[in-house]
PDB file of C-alpha atoms in Angstrom:
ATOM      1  CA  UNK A   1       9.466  12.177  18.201  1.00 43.00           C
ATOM      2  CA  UNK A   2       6.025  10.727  18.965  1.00 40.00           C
ATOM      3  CA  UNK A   3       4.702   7.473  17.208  1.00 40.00           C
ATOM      4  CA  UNK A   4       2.594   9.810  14.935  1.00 41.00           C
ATOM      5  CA  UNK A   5       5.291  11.681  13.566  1.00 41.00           C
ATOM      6  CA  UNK A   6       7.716   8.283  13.125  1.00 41.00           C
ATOM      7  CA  UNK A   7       4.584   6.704  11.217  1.00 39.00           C
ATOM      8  CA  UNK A   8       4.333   9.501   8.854  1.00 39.00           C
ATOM      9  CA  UNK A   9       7.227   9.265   6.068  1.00 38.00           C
ATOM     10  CA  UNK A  10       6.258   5.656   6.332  1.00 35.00           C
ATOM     11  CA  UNK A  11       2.364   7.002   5.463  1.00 36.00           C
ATOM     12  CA  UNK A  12       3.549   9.157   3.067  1.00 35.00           C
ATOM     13  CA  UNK A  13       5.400   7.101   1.041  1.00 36.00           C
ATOM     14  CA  UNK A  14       2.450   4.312   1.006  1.00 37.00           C
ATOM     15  CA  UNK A  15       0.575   7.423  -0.937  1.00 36.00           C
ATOM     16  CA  UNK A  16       2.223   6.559  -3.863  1.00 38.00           C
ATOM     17  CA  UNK A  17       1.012   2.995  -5.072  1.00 37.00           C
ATOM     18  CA  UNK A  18      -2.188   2.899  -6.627  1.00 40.00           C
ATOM     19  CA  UNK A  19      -3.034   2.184 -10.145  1.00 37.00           C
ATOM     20  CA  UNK A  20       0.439   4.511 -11.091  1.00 38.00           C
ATOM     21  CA  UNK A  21       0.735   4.726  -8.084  1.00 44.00           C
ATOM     22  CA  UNK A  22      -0.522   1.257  -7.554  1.00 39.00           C
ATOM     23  CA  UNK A  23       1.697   1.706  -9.902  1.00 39.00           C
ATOM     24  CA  UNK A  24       4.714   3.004  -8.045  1.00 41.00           C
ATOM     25  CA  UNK A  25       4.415   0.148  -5.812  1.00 36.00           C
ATOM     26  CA  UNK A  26       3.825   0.816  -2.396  1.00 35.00           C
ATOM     27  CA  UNK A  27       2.137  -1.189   0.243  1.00 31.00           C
ATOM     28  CA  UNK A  28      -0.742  -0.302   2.249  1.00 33.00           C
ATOM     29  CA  UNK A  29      -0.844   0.292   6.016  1.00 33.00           C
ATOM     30  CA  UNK A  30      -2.077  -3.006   7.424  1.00 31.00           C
ATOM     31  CA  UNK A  31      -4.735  -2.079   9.493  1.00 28.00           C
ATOM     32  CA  UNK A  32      -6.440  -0.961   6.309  1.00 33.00           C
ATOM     33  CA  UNK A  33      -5.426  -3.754   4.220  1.00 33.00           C
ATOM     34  CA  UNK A  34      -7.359  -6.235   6.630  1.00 33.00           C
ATOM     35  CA  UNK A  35      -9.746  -3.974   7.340  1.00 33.00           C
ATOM     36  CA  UNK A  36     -13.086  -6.415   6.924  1.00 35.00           C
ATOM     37  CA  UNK A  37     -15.321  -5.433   4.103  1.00 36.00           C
ATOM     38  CA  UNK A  38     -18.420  -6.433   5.708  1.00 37.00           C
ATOM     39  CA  UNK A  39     -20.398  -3.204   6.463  1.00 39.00           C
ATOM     40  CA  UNK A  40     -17.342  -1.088   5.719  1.00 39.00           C
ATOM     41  CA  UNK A  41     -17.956   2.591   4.813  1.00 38.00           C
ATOM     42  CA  UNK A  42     -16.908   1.408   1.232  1.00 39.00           C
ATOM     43  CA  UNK A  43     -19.051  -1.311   1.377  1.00 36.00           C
ATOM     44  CA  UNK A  44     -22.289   1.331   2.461  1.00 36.00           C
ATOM     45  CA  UNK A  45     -20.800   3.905  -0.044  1.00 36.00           C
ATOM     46  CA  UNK A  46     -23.135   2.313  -2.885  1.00 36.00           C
ATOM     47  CA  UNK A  47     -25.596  -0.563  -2.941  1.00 35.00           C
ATOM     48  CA  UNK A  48     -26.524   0.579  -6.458  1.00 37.00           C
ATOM     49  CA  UNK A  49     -22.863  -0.161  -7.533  1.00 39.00           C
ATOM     50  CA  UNK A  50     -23.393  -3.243  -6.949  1.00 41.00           C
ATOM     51  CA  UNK A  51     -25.484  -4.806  -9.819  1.00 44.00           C
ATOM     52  CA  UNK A  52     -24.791  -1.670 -12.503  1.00 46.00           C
ATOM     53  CA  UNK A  53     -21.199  -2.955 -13.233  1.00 56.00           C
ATOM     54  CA  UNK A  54     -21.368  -6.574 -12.563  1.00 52.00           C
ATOM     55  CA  UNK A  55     -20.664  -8.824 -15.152  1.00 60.00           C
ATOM     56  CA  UNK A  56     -19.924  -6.419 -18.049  1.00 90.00           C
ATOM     57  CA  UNK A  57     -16.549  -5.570 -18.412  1.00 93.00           C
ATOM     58  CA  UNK A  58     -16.278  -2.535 -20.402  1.00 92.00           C
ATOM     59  CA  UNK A  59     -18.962  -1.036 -17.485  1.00 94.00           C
ATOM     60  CA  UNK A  60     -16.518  -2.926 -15.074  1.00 96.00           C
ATOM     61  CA  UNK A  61     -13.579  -0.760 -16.336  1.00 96.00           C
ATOM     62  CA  UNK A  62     -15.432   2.426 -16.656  1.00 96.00           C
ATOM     63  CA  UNK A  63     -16.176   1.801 -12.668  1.00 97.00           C
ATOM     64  CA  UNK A  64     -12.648   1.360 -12.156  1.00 97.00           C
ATOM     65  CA  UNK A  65     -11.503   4.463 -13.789  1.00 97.00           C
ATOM     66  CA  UNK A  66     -14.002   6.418 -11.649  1.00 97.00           C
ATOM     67  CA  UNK A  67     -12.844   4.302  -8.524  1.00 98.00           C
ATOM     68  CA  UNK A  68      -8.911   5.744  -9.395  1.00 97.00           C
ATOM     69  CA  UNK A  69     -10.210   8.977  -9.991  1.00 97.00           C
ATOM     70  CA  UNK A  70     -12.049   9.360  -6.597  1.00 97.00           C
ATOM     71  CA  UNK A  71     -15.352   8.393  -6.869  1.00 98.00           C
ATOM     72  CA  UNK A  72     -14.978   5.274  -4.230  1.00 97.00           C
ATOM     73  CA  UNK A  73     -18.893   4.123  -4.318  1.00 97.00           C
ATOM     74  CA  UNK A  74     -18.029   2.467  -7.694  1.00 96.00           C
ATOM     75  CA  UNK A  75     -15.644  -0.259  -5.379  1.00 97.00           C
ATOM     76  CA  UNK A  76     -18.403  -2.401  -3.900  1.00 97.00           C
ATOM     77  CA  UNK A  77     -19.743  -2.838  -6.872  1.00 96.00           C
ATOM     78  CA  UNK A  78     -16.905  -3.729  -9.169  1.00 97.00           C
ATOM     79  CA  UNK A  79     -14.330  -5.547  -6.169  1.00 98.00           C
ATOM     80  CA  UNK A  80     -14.557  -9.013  -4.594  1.00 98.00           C
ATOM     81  CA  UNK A  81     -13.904  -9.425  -1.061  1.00 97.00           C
ATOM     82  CA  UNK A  82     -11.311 -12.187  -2.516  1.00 96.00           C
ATOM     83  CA  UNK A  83      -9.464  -8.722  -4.262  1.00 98.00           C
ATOM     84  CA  UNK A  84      -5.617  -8.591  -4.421  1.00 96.00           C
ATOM     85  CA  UNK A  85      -2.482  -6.675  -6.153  1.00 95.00           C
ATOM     86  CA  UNK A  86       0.208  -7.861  -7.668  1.00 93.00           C
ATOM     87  CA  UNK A  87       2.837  -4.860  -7.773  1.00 88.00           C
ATOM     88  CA  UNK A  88       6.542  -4.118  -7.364  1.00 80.00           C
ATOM     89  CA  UNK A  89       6.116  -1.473  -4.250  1.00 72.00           C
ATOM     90  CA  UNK A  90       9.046   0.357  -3.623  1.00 70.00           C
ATOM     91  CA  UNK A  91       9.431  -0.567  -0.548  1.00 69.00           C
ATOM     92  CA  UNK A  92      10.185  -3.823  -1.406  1.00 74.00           C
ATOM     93  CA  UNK A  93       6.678  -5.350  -0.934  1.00 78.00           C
ATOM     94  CA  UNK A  94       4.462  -7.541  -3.704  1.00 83.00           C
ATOM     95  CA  UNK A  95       1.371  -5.618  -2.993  1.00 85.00           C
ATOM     96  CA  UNK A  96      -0.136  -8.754  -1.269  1.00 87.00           C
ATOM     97  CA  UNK A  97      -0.959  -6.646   1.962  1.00 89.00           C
ATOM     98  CA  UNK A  98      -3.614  -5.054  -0.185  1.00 92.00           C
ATOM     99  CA  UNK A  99      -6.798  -7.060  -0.154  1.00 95.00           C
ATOM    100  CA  UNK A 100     -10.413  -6.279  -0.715  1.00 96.00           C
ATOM    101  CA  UNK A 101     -12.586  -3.759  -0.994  1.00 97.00           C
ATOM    102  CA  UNK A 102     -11.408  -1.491   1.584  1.00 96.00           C
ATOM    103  CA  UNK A 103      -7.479  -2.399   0.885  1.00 94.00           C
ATOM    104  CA  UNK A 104      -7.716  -1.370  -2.633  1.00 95.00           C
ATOM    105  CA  UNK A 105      -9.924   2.178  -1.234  1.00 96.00           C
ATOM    106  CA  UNK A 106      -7.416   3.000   1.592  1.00 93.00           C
ATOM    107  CA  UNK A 107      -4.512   2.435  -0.759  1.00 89.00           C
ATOM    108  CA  UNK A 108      -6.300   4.892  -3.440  1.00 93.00           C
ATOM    109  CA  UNK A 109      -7.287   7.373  -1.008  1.00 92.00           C
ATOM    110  CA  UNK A 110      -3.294   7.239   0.549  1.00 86.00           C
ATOM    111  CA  UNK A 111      -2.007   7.851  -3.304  1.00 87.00           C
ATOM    112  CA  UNK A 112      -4.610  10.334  -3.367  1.00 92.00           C
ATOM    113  CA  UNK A 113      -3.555  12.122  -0.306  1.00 91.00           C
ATOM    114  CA  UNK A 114      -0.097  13.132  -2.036  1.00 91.00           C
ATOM    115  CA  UNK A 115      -1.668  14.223  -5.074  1.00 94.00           C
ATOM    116  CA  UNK A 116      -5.606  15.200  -4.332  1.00 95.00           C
ATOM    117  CA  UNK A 117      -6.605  16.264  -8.033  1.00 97.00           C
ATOM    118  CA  UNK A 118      -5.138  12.852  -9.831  1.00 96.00           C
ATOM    119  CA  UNK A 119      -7.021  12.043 -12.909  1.00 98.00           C
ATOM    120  CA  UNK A 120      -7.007   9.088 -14.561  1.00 97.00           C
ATOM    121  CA  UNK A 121      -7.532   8.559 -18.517  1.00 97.00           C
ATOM    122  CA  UNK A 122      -7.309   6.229 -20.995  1.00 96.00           C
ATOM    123  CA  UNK A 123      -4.370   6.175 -23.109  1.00 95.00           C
ATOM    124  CA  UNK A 124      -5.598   3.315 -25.599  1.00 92.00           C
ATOM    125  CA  UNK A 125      -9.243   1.724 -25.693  1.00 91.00           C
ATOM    126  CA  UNK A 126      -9.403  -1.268 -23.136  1.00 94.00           C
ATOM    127  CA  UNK A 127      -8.628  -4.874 -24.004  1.00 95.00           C
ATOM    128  CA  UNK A 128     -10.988  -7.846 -23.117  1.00 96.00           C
ATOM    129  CA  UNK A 129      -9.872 -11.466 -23.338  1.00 94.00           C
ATOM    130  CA  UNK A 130     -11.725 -13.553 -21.775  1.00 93.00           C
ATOM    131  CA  UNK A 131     -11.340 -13.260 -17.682  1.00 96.00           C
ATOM    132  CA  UNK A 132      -8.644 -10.462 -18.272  1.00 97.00           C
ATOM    133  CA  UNK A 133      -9.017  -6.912 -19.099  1.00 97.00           C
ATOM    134  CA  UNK A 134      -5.997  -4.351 -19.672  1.00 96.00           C
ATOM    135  CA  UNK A 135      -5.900  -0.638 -20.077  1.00 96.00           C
ATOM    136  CA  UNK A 136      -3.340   1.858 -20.618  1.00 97.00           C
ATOM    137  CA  UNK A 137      -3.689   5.196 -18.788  1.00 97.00           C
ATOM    138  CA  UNK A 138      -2.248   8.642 -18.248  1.00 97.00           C
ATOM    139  CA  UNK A 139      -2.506  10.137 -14.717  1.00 97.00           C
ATOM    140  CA  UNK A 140      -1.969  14.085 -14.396  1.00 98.00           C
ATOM    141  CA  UNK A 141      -2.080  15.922 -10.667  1.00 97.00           C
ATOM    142  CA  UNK A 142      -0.102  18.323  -9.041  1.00 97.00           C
ATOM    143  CA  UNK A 143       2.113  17.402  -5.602  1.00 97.00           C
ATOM    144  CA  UNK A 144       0.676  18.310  -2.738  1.00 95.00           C
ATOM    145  CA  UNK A 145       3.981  17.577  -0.668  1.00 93.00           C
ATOM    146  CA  UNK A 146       4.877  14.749   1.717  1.00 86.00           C
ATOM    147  CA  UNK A 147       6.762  11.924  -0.587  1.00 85.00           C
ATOM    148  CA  UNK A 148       9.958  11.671   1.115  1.00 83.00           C
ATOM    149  CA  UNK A 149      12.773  12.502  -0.599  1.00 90.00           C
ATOM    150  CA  UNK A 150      11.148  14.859  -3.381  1.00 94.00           C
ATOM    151  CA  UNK A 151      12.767  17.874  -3.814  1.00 96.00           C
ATOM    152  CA  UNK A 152       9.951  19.245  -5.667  1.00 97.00           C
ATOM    153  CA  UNK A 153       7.956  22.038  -4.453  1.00 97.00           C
ATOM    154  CA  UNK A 154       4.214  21.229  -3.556  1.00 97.00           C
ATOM    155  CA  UNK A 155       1.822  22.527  -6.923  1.00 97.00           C
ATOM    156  CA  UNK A 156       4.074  21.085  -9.322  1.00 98.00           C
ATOM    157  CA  UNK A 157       2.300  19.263 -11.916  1.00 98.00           C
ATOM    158  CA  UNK A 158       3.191  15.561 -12.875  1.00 97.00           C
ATOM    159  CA  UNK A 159       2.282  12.907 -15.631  1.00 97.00           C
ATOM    160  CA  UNK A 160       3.092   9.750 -15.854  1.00 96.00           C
ATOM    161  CA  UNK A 161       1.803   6.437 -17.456  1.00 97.00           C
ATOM    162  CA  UNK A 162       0.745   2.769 -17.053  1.00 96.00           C
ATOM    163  CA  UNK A 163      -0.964  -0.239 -17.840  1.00 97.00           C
ATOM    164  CA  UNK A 164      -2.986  -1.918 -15.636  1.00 97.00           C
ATOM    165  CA  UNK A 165      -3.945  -6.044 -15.509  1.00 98.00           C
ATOM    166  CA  UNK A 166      -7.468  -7.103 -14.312  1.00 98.00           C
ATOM    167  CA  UNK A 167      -8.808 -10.729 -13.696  1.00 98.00           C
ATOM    168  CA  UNK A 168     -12.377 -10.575 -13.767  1.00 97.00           C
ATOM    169  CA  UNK A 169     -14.661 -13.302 -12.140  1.00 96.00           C
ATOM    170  CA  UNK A 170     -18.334 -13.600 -11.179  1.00 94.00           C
ATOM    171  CA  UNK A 171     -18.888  -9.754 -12.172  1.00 95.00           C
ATOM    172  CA  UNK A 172     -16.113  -8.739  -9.950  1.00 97.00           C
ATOM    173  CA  UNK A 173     -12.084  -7.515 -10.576  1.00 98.00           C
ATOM    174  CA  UNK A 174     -10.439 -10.637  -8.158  1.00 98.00           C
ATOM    175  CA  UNK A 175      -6.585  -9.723  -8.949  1.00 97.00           C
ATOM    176  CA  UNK A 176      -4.758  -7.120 -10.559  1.00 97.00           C
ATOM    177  CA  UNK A 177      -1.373  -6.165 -11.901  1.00 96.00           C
ATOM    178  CA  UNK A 178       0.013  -2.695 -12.467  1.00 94.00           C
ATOM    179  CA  UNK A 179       2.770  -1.331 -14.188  1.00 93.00           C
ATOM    180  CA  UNK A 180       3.765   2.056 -13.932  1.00 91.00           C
ATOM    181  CA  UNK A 181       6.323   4.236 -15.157  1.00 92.00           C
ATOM    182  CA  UNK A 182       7.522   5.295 -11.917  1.00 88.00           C
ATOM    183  CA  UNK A 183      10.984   6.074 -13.023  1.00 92.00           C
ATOM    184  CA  UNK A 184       8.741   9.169 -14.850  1.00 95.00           C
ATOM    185  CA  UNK A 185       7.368  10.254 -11.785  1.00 93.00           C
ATOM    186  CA  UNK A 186      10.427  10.033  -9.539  1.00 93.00           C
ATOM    187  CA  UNK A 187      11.865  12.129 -12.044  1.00 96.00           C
ATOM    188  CA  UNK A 188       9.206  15.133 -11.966  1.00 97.00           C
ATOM    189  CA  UNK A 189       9.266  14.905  -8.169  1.00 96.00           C
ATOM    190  CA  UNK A 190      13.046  15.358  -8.143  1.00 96.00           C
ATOM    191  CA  UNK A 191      13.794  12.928  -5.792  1.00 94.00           C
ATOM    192  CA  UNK A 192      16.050  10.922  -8.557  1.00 90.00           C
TER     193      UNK A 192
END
């Protein structure tokens, strides 16, 4: 076996922990987790992000629903470098390897490797207090293979839910929680 192919169930199962997935609670590969955001293709994917979002939450959380649905220019705009989760991975980790800009991106684009069409939508109109926003969404995709253990054949279709937790400051998310229902998930990808 070469190092590539040992890496790769590890890979694969780091797919599955963004905002659902986030929410299934995964950590990201470290490399991309530490990745510096300073002229980062993230970073260069929008200087217009950067001022449209800032400050306003409700265009904050609009940004962040396109950033979990693919569109990864919105992430300069809407994440400080100071960025971290807080999330039960199942692997064991706290999500704390995930930091910044191009942490959160990799760690999207992983989750979004296992399931390329996942949409994101909003299950019940956002809620602002303050420094914190929370939203409950719906995710719908179809497997494209990989997770290990699922039994389920590549093109099925999955749904699942969540709520995610977002501490806002100067403009920018700076932490954020997730809760998935992962046990929902597991379930449609027959690996429970």
């Amino acid at each position: 076996m070469t190092d590539t192919d040992a890496t790769t169930p590890r890979r694969r199962t780091l797919l599955l922990a963004p905002a659902a997935l986030t929410a299934l609670g995964l950590t990201a590969a470290p490399a991309a987790a530490n990745t510096p955001t300073t002229g980062s293709p993230a970073r260069k994917a929008s200087a217009a992000g950067h001022h449209g979002a800032a400050g306003k939450p409700k265009a904050m959380l609009d940004a962040w629903l396109r950033l979990w649905n693919g569109d990864y220019s919105q992430a300069p705009g809407i994440i400080s470098p100071d960025f971290r989760v807080h999330a039960a991975l199942l692997d064991g980790g706290d999500g704390s390897a995930i930091r910044g800009v191009d942490g959160l991106v990799a760690w999207i684009g992983q989750t979004r490797a296992a399931f390329p069409d996942l949409r994101f939508a909003l299950q019940v109109a956002p809620l602002v207090d303050g420094r914190h926003a929370s939203v409950r969404w719906t995710a719908t995709g179809t497997y494209a293979g990989g997770f290990p253990g699922a039994e389920a054949a590549p093109g099925t279709g999955v749904t699942f839910t969540g709520t995610d937790t977002l501490r806002m400051r100067d403009g920018r998310f700076v932490e954020y929680w997730v809760n998935s229902d992962t046990l929902q998930l597991l379930t449609q990808l027959k690996v429970l």
